[in-house]
mmCIF file of C-alpha atoms and ligand atoms in Angstrom:
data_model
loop_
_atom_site.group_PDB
_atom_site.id
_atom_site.type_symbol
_atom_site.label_atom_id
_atom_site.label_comp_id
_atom_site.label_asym_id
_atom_site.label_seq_id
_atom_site.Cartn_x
_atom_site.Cartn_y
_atom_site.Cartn_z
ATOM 1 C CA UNK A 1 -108.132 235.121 105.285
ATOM 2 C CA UNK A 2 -110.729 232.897 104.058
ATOM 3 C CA UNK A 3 -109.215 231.374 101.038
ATOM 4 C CA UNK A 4 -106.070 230.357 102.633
ATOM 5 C CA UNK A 5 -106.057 226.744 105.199
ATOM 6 C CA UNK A 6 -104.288 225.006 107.144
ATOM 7 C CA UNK A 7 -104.689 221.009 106.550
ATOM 8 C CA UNK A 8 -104.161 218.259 108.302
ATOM 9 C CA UNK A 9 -105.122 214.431 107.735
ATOM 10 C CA UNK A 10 -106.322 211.649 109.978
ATOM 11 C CA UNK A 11 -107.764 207.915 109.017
ATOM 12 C CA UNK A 12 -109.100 207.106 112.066
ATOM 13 C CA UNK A 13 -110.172 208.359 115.520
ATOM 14 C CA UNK A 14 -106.470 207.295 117.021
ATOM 15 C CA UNK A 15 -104.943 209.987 114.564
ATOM 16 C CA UNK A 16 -107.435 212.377 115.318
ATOM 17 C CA UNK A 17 -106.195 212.934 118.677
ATOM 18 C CA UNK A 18 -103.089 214.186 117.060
ATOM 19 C CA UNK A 19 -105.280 216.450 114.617
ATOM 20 C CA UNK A 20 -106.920 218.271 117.612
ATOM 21 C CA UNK A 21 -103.886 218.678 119.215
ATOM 22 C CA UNK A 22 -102.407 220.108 116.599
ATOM 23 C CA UNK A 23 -105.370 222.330 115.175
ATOM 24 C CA UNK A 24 -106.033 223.763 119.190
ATOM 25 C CA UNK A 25 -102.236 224.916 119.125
ATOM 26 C CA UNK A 26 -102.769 226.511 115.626
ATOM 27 C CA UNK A 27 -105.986 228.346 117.642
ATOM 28 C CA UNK A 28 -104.377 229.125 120.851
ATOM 29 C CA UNK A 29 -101.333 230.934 118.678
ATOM 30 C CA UNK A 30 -103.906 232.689 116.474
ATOM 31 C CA UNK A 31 -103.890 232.066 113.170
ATOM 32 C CA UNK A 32 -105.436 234.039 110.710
ATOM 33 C CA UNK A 33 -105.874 231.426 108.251
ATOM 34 C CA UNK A 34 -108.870 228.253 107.893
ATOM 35 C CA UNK A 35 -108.734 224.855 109.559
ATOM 36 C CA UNK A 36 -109.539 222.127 107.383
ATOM 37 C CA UNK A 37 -109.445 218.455 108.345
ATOM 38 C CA UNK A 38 -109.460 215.515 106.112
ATOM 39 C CA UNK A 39 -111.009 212.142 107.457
ATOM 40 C CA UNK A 40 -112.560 209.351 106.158
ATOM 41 C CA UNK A 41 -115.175 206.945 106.655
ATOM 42 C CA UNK A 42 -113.751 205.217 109.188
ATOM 43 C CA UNK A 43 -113.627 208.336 111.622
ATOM 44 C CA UNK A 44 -116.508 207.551 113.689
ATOM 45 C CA UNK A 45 -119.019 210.170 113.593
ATOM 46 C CA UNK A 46 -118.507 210.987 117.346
ATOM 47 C CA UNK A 47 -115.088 211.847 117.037
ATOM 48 C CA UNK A 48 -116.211 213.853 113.554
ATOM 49 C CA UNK A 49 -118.521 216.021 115.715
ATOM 50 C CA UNK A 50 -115.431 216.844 117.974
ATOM 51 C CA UNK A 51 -113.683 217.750 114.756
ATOM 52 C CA UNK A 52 -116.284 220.148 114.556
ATOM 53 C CA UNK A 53 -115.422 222.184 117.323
ATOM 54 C CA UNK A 54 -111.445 222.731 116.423
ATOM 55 C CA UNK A 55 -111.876 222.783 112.539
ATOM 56 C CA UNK A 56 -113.896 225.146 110.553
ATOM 57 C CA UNK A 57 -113.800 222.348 108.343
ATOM 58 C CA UNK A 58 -114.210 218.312 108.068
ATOM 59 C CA UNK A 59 -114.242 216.588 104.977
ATOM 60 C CA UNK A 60 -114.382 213.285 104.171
ATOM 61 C CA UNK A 61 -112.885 211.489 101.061
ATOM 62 C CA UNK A 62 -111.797 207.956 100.188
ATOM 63 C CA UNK A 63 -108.402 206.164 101.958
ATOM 64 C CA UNK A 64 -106.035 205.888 99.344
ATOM 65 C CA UNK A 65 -103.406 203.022 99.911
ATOM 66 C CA UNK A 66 -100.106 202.336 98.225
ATOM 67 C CA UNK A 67 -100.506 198.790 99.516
ATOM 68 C CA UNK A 68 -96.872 198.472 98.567
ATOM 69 C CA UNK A 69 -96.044 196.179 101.903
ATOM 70 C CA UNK A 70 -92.570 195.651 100.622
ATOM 71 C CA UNK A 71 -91.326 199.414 99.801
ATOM 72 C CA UNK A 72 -93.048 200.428 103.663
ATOM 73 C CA UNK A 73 -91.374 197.390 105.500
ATOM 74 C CA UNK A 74 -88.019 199.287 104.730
ATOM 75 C CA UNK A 75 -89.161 201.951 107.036
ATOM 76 C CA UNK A 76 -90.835 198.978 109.024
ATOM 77 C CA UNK A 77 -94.018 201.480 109.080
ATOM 78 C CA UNK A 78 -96.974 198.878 107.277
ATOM 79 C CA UNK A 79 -99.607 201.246 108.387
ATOM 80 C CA UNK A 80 -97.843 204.068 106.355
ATOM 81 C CA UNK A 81 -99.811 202.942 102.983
ATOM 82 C CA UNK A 82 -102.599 204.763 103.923
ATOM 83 C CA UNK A 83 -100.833 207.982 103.732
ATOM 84 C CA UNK A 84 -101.632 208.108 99.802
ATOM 85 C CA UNK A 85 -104.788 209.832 101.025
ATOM 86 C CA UNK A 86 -102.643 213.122 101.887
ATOM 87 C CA UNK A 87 -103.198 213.542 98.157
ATOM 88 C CA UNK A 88 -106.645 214.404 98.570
ATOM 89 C CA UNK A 89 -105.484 217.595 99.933
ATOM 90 C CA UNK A 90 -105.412 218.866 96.073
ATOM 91 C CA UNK A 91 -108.353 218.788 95.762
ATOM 92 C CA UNK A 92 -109.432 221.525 98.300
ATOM 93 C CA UNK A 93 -109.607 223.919 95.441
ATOM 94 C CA UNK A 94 -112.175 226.562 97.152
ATOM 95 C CA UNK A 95 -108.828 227.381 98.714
ATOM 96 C CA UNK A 96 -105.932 229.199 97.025
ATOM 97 C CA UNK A 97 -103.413 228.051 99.398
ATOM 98 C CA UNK A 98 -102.568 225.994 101.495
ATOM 99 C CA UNK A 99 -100.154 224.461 104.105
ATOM 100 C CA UNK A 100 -100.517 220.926 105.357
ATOM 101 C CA UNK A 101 -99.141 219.400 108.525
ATOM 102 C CA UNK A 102 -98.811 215.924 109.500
ATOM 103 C CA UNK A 103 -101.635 215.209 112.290
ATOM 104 C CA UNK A 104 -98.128 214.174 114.578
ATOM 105 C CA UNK A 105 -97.286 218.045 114.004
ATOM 106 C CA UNK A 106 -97.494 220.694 117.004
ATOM 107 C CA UNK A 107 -97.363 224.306 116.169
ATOM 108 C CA UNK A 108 -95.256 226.304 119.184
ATOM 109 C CA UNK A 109 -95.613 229.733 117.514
ATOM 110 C CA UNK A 110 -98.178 231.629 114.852
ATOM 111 C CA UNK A 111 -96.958 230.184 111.509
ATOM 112 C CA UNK A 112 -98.919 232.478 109.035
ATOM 113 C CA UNK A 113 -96.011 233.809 107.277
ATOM 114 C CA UNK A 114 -95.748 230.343 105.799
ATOM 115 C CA UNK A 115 -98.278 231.358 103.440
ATOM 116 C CA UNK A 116 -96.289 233.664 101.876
ATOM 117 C CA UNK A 117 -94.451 230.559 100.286
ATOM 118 C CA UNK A 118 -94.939 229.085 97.093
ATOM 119 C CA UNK A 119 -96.090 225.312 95.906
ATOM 120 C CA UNK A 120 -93.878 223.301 96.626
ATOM 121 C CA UNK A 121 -91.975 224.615 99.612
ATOM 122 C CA UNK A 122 -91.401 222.206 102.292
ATOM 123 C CA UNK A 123 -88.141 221.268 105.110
ATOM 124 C CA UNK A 124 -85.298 218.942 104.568
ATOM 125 C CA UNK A 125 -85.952 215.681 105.728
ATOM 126 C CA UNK A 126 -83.314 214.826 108.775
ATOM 127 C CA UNK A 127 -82.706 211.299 107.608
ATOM 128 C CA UNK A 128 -81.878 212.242 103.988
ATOM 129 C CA UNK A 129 -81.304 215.988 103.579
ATOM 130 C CA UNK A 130 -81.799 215.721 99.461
ATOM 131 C CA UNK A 131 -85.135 214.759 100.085
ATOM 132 C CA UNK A 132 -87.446 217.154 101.549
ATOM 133 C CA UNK A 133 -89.668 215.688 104.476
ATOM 134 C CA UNK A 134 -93.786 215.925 103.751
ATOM 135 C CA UNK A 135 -94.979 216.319 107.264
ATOM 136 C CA UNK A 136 -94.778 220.189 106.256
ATOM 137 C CA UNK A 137 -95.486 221.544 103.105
ATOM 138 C CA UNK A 138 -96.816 224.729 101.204
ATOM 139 C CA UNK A 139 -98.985 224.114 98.182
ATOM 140 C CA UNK A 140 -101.734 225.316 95.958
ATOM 141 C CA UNK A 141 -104.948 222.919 95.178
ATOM 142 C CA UNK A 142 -105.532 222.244 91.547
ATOM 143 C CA UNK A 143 -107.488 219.059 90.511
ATOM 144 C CA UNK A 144 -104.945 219.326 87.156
ATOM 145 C CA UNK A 145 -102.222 218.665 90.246
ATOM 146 C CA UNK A 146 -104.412 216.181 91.997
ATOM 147 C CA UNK A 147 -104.590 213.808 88.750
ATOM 148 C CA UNK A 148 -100.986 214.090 87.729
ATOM 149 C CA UNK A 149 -100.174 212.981 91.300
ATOM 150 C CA UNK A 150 -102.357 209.870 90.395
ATOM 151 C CA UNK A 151 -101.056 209.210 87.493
ATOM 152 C CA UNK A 152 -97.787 208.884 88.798
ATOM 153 C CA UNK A 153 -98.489 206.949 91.830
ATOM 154 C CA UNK A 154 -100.290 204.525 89.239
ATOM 155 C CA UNK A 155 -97.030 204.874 86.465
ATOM 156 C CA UNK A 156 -94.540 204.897 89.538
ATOM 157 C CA UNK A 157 -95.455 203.706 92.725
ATOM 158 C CA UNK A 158 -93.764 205.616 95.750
ATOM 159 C CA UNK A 159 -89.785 204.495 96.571
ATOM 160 C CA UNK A 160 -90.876 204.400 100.489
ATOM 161 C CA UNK A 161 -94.633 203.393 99.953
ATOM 162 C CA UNK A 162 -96.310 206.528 101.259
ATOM 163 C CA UNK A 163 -97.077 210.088 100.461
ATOM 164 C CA UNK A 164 -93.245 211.301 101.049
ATOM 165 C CA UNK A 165 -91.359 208.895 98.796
ATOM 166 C CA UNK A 166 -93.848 209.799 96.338
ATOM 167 C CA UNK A 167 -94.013 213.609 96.340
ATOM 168 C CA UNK A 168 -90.243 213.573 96.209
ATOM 169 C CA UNK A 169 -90.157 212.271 92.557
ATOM 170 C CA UNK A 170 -92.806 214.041 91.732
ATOM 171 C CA UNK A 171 -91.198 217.398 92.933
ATOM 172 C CA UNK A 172 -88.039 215.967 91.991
ATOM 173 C CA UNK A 173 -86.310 219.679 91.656
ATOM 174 C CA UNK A 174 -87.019 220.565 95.156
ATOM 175 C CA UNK A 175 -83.459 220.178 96.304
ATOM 176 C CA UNK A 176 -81.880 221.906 93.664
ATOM 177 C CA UNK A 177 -84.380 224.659 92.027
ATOM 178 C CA UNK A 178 -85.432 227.177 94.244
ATOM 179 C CA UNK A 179 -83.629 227.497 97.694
ATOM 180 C CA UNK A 180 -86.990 229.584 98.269
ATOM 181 C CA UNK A 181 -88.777 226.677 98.647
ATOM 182 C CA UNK A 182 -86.436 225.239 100.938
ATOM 183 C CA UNK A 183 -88.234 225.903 105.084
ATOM 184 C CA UNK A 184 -85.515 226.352 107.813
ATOM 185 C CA UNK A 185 -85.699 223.038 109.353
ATOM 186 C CA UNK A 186 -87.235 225.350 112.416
ATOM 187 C CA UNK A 187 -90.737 224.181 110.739
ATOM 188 C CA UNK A 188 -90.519 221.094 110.736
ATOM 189 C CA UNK A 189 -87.921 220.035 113.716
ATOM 190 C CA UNK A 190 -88.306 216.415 114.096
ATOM 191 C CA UNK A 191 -88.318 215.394 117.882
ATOM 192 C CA UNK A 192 -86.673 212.311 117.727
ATOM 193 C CA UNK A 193 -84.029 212.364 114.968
ATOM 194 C CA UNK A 194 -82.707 215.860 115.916
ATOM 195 C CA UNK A 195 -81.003 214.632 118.723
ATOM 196 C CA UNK A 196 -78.652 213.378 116.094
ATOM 197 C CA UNK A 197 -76.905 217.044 116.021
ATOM 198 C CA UNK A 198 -77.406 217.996 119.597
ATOM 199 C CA UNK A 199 -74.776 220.821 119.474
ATOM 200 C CA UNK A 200 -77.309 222.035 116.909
ATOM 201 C CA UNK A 201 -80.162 221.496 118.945
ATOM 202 C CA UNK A 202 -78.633 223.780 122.048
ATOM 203 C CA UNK A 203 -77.894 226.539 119.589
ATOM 204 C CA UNK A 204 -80.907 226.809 117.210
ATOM 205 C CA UNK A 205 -83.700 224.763 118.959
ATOM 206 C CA UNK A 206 -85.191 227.480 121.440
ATOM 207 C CA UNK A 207 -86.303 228.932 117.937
ATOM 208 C CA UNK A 208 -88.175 225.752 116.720
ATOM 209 C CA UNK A 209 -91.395 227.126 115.144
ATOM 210 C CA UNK A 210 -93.004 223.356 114.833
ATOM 211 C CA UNK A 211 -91.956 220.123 116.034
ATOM 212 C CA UNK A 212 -93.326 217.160 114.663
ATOM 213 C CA UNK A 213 -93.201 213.335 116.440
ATOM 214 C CA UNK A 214 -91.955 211.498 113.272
ATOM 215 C CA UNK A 215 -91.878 207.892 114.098
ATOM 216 C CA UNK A 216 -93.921 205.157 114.864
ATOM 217 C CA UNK A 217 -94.386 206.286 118.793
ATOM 218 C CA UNK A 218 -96.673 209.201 118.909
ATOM 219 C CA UNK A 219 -97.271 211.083 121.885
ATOM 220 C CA UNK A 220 -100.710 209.562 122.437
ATOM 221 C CA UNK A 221 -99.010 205.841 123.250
ATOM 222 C CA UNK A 222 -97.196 207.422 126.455
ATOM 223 C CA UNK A 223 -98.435 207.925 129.421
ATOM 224 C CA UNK A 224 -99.033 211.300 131.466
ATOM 225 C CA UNK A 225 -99.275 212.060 134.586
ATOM 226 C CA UNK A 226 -101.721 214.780 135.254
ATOM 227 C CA UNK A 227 -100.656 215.890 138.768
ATOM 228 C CA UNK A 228 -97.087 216.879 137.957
ATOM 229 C CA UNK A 229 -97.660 217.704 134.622
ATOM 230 C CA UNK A 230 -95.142 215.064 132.990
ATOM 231 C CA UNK A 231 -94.757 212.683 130.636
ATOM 232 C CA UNK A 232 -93.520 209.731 132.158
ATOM 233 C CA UNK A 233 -90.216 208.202 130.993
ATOM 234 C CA UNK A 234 -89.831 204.679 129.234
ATOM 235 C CA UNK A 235 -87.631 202.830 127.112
ATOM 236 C CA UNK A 236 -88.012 204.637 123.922
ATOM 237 C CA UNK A 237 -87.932 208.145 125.442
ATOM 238 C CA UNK A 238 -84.505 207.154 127.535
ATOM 239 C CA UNK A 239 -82.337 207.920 124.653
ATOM 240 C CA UNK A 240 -83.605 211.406 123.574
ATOM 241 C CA UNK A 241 -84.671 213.109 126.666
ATOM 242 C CA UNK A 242 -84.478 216.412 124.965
ATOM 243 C CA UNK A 243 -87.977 215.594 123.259
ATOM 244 C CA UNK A 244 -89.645 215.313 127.099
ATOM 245 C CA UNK A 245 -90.270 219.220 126.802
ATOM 246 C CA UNK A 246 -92.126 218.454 123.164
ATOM 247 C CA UNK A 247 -94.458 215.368 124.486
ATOM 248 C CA UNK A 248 -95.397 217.511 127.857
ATOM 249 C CA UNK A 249 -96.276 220.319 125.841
ATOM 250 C CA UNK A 250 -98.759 218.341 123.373
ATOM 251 C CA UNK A 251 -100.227 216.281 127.280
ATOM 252 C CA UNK A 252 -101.210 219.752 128.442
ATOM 253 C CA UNK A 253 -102.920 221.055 125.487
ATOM 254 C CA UNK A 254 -104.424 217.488 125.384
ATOM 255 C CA UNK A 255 -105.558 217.504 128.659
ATOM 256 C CA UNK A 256 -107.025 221.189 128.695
ATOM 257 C CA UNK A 257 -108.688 221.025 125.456
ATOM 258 C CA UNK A 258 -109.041 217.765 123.866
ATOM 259 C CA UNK A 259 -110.038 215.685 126.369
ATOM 260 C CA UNK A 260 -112.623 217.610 128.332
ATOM 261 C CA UNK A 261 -114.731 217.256 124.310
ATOM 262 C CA UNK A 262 -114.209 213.511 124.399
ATOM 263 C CA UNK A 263 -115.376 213.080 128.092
ATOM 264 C CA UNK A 264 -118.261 214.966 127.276
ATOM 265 C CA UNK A 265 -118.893 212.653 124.415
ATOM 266 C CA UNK A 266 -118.586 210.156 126.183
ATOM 267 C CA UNK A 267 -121.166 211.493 128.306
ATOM 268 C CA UNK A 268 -123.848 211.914 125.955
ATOM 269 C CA UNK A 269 -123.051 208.620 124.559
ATOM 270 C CA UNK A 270 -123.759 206.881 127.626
ATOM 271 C CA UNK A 271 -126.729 208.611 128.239
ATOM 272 C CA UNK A 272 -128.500 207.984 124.812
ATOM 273 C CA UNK A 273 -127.154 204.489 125.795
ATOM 274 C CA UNK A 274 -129.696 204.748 128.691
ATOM 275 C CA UNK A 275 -132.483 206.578 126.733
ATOM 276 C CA UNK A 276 -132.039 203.638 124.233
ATOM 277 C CA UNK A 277 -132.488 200.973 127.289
ATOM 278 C CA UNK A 278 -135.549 202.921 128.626
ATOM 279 C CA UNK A 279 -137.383 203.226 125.385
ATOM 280 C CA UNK A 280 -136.335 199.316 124.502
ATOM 281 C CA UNK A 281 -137.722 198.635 128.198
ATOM 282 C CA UNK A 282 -141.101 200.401 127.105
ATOM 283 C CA UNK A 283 -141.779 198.643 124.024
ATOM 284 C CA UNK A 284 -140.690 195.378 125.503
ATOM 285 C CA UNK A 285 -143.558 196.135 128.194
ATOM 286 C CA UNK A 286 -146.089 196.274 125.524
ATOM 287 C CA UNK A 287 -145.199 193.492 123.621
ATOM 288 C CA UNK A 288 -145.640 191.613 126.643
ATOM 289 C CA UNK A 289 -149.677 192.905 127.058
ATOM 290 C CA UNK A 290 -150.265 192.942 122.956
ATOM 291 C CA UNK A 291 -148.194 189.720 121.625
ATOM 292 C CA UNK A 292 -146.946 186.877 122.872
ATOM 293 C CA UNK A 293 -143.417 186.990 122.053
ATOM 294 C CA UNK A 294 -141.883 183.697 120.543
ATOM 295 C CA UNK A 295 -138.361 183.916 120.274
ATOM 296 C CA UNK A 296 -135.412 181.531 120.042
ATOM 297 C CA UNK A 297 -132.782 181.035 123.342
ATOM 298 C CA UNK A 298 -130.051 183.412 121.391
ATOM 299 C CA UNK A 299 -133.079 186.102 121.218
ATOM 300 C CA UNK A 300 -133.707 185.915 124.813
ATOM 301 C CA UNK A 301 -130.220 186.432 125.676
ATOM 302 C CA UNK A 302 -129.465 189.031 123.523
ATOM 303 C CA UNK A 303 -132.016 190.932 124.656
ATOM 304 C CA UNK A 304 -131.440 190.492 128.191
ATOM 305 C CA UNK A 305 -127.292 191.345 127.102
ATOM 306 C CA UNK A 306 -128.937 194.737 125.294
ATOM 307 C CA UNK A 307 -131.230 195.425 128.999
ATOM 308 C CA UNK A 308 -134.139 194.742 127.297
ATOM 309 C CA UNK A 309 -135.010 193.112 130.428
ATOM 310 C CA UNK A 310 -138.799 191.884 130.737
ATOM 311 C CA UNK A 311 -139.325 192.320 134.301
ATOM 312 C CA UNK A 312 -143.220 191.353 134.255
ATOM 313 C CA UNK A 313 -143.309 188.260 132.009
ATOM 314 C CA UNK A 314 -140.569 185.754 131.564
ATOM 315 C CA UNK A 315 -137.460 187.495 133.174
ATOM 316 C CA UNK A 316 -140.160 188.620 136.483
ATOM 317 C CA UNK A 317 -138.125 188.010 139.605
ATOM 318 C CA UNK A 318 -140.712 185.093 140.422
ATOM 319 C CA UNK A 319 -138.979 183.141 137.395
ATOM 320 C CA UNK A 320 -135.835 183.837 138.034
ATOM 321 C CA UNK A 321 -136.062 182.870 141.542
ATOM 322 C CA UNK A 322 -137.900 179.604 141.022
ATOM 323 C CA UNK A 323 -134.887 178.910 138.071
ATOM 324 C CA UNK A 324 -132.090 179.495 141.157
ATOM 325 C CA UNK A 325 -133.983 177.236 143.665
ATOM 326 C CA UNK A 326 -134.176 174.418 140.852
ATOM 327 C CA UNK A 327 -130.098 174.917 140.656
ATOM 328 C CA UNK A 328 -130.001 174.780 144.699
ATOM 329 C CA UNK A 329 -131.644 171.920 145.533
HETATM 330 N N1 UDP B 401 -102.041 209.126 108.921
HETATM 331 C C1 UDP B 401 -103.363 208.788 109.189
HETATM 332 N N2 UDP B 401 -103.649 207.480 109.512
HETATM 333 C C2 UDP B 401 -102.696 206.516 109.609
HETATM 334 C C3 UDP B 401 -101.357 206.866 109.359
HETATM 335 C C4 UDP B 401 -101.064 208.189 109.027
HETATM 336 O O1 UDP B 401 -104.243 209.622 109.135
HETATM 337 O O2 UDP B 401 -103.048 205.368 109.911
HETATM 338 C C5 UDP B 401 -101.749 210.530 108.516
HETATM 339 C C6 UDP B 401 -101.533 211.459 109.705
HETATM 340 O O3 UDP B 401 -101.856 212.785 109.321
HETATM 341 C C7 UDP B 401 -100.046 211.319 109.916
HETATM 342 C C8 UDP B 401 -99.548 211.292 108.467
HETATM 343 O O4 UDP B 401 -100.542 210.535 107.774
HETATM 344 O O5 UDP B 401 -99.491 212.363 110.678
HETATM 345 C C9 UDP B 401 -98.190 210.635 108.263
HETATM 346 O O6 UDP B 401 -98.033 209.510 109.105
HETATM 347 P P1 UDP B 401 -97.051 209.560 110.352
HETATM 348 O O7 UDP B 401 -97.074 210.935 110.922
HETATM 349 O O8 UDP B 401 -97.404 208.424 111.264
HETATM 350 O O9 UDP B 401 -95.654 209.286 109.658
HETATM 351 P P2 UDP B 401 -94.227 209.766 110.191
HETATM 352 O O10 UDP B 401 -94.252 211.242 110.214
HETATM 353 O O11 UDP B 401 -94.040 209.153 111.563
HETATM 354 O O12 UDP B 401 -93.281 209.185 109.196
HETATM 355 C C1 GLC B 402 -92.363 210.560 106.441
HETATM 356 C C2 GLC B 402 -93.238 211.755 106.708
HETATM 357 C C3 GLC B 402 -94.687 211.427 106.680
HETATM 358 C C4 GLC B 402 -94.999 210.508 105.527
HETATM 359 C C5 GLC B 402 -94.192 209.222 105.651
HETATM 360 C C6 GLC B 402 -94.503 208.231 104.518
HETATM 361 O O1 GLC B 402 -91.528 210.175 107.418
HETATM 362 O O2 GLC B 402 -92.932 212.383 107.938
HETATM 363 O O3 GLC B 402 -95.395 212.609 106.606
HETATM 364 O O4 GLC B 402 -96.377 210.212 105.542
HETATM 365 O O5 GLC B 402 -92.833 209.530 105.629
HETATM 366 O O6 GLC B 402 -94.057 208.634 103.275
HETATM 367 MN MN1 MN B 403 -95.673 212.581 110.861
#
């Protein structure tokens, strides 16, 4: 289905991890549907070429930011302004269809049938029920959508300072209209706050279709250990063990399929690092036979910081040596 995508968001390369996490596990449970990412400009374009290789699309647009530091210090979440860029998402209109997911989302089954929903379908929100939570939603790009959603962040503002308090006025007849629109809580079963309703939990949770790390600890800020396969246990995780099965699940697909790309990044990185030093070594060699370099102290240095080291004129061993028996004696 080629008109039909799945959409995720991510700001920078720490949120990206997230994104491929999420877009492998859409892969490994076979979705029929389009991967799109949105990014912007301060994605660096290493990470976007990893993008590359989990989404059959990247685009970049501008960050759009509430800035409203006093409505997002209620949820004590300042980054959270930049979430006004999930809006962006409207614009996508070579698709018909879409469903985005928060980059802190983890798919644990094929979700297609989610498609068959209409704009705006999305999950109760665990902290307030009325309110419907935007980690997960169904909708349909339209630029006509895209503007009214501007116009009313510009009229309104947002009453929590990102995307969710915002889309909640604007689909203000979510919780009453349609129960249609309403998703099971199974696709969208927040890790941490669930534990709330653990008798719950035990009866319904083995059928949890997505699970999504709301909060401001993501699984990327604990630690894993490879051998054994775990995620160790700290402070914050103490209280809600039950999510231990969640974070272990997004390490493995981490370690088998994310990070192998960005150690092989890294890789070429270093080595065009080295290409960069030989070629800078070159040309440094024949400015020493054609012209008599005159540069300032900070020059020097930098250049002998970047290894453009100039190992026949002024940095030759001969120097250097003479310089360190000067110190010695
Ligand atoms: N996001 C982003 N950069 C940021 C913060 C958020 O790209 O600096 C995106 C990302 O897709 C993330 C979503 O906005 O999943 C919502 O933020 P988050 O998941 O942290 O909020 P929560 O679900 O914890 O309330
Ligand atoms: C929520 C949602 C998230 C949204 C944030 C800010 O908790 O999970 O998707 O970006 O609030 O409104
Ligand atoms: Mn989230």
């Amino acid at each position: 289905v080629t008109d039909q995508a799945f959409v995720t968001l991510a700001t920078n390369d720490v949120y990206c991890q997230g994104a491929l996490v999420l877009g492998q596990s859409l892969r490994n449970h076979m979705t029929s549907r389009k991967l799109a990412v949105l990014t912007t400009p301060e994605v660096s374009s290493g990470m976007r070429s990893i993008l590359h290789s989990v989404f059959d699309e990247v685009v970049e647009v501008d960050a759009l930011d509430s800035a409203d530091s006093v409505r997002l210090a209620l949820m004590q979440r300042p980054e959270l302004g930049v979430t006004f860029t999930k809006l962006h998402c409207w614009t996508l209109t070579h698709y018909s269809k879409c469903v985005f997911m928060d980059a802190d989302t983890l798919v644990l089954c094929n979700v297609d049938e989610l498609f068959d929903r209409e704009e705006f379908s999305a999950a109760p929100d665990s902290g307030w029920p009325d309110c419907f939570n935007s980690g997960v939603f169904v909708f349909r790009p339209s630029l006509k959508t895209y503007n009214l959603l501007l116009r009313f962040a510009a009229e309104h503002g947002s009453f929590d300072g990102g995307d969710q308090g915002l889309l909640n006025s604007f689909f203000s007849n979510w919780a009453t209209a349609d129960i249609g629109k309403h998703l099971p809580f199974l696709y969208n079963l927040s890790s941490s706050a669930v534990y709330t309703y653990i008798p719950a939990f035990n009866h319904f949770g083995r059928d949890a279709k997505v699970v999504h790390f709301l909060g401001a600890t993501k699984p990327w800020n604990y630690k894993y250990n490879p051998q054994t396969k775990t995620v160790m246990q700290d402070g914050t995780t103490s209280g809600s063990f039950h999510q231990l099965p969640f974070l272990a699940l997004w390490w493995n697909i981490y370690s088998a399929s994310v990070l192998p790309l960005l150690e092989k990044l890294q890789k070429v990185e270093s080595e065009s690092e080295e290409y960069k030093n030989e070629v800078a070594h070159s040309i440094s060699e024949l400015t020493i036979h054609f012209k008599p370099e005159e540069s300032s102290p900070e020059d020097e240095r930098r250049k002998w910081e970047e290894g453009r080291i100039d190992y026949r004129g002024k940095d030759a061993f001969e120097r250097i040596k003479k310089k360190l028996d000067a110190f010695l004696h």
